[in-house]
């Protein structure tokens, strides 16, 4: 099932929190069928758009090592 709301909000290159992996991921591709390619540092994966939410400032800082 498509999650059009997520497709509209997820943007390539931006950081989001992956709720199943419980970590920040960078979106590398957004596909029209509800799937996104993403990476956590050098680890690449593919997931559903519904698995993501906007990352908090603290989560982003931790991911970036600041």
Tab-separated table of C-alpha atoms in Angstrom:
chain	number	residue	atom	x	y	z
A	1	UNK	CA	0.000	0.000	0.000
A	2	UNK	CA	1.324	3.413	-0.953
A	3	UNK	CA	2.020	5.992	1.693
A	4	UNK	CA	1.650	9.156	-0.411
A	5	UNK	CA	2.076	11.467	2.569
A	6	UNK	CA	5.529	10.002	3.239
A	7	UNK	CA	6.446	10.213	-0.437
A	8	UNK	CA	5.698	13.936	-0.377
A	9	UNK	CA	7.747	14.575	2.761
A	10	UNK	CA	10.811	12.345	2.265
A	11	UNK	CA	13.506	14.135	0.300
A	12	UNK	CA	16.658	12.731	-1.271
A	13	UNK	CA	19.783	13.694	0.677
A	14	UNK	CA	17.937	14.498	3.917
A	15	UNK	CA	18.292	12.711	7.258
A	16	UNK	CA	15.374	10.777	8.779
A	17	UNK	CA	14.949	8.432	11.729
A	18	UNK	CA	14.323	4.793	10.780
A	19	UNK	CA	11.833	3.538	13.377
A	20	UNK	CA	12.625	-0.174	12.962
A	21	UNK	CA	16.433	0.168	13.053
A	22	UNK	CA	16.163	2.995	15.621
A	23	UNK	CA	18.830	5.140	13.997
A	24	UNK	CA	19.272	8.064	11.637
A	25	UNK	CA	19.518	7.283	7.926
A	26	UNK	CA	20.222	9.439	4.869
A	27	UNK	CA	17.725	9.011	2.014
A	28	UNK	CA	19.543	8.299	-1.282
A	29	UNK	CA	16.556	7.573	-3.577
A	30	UNK	CA	12.771	7.953	-3.302
A	31	UNK	CA	10.779	5.597	-5.522
A	32	UNK	CA	7.163	6.246	-6.495
A	33	UNK	CA	5.957	2.865	-5.189
A	34	UNK	CA	6.557	3.560	-1.472
A	35	UNK	CA	10.151	2.373	-1.229
A	36	UNK	CA	13.264	4.397	-0.441
A	37	UNK	CA	16.954	3.609	-0.682
A	38	UNK	CA	18.901	4.837	2.326
A	39	UNK	CA	22.223	4.542	4.081
A	40	UNK	CA	23.633	4.718	7.584
A	41	UNK	CA	27.196	5.938	7.077
A	42	UNK	CA	28.489	3.313	4.566
A	43	UNK	CA	25.766	0.681	5.116
A	44	UNK	CA	23.177	0.784	2.289
A	45	UNK	CA	19.621	-0.620	2.459
A	46	UNK	CA	16.102	-0.312	1.049
A	47	UNK	CA	12.961	0.178	3.186
A	48	UNK	CA	9.363	1.291	3.047
A	49	UNK	CA	8.550	4.989	3.408
A	50	UNK	CA	6.354	4.270	6.432
A	51	UNK	CA	9.442	3.163	8.402
A	52	UNK	CA	10.726	6.755	8.589
A	53	UNK	CA	9.939	9.854	10.595
A	54	UNK	CA	11.596	13.241	10.832
A	55	UNK	CA	14.783	13.056	12.918
A	56	UNK	CA	15.145	15.332	15.932
A	57	UNK	CA	18.025	17.802	16.184
A	58	UNK	CA	19.671	15.627	18.863
A	59	UNK	CA	19.449	12.500	16.669
A	60	UNK	CA	20.988	14.338	13.725
A	61	UNK	CA	23.828	15.692	15.865
A	62	UNK	CA	24.580	12.190	17.158
A	63	UNK	CA	24.619	10.795	13.593
A	64	UNK	CA	26.942	13.556	12.393
A	65	UNK	CA	29.214	13.134	15.419
A	66	UNK	CA	28.767	16.652	16.791
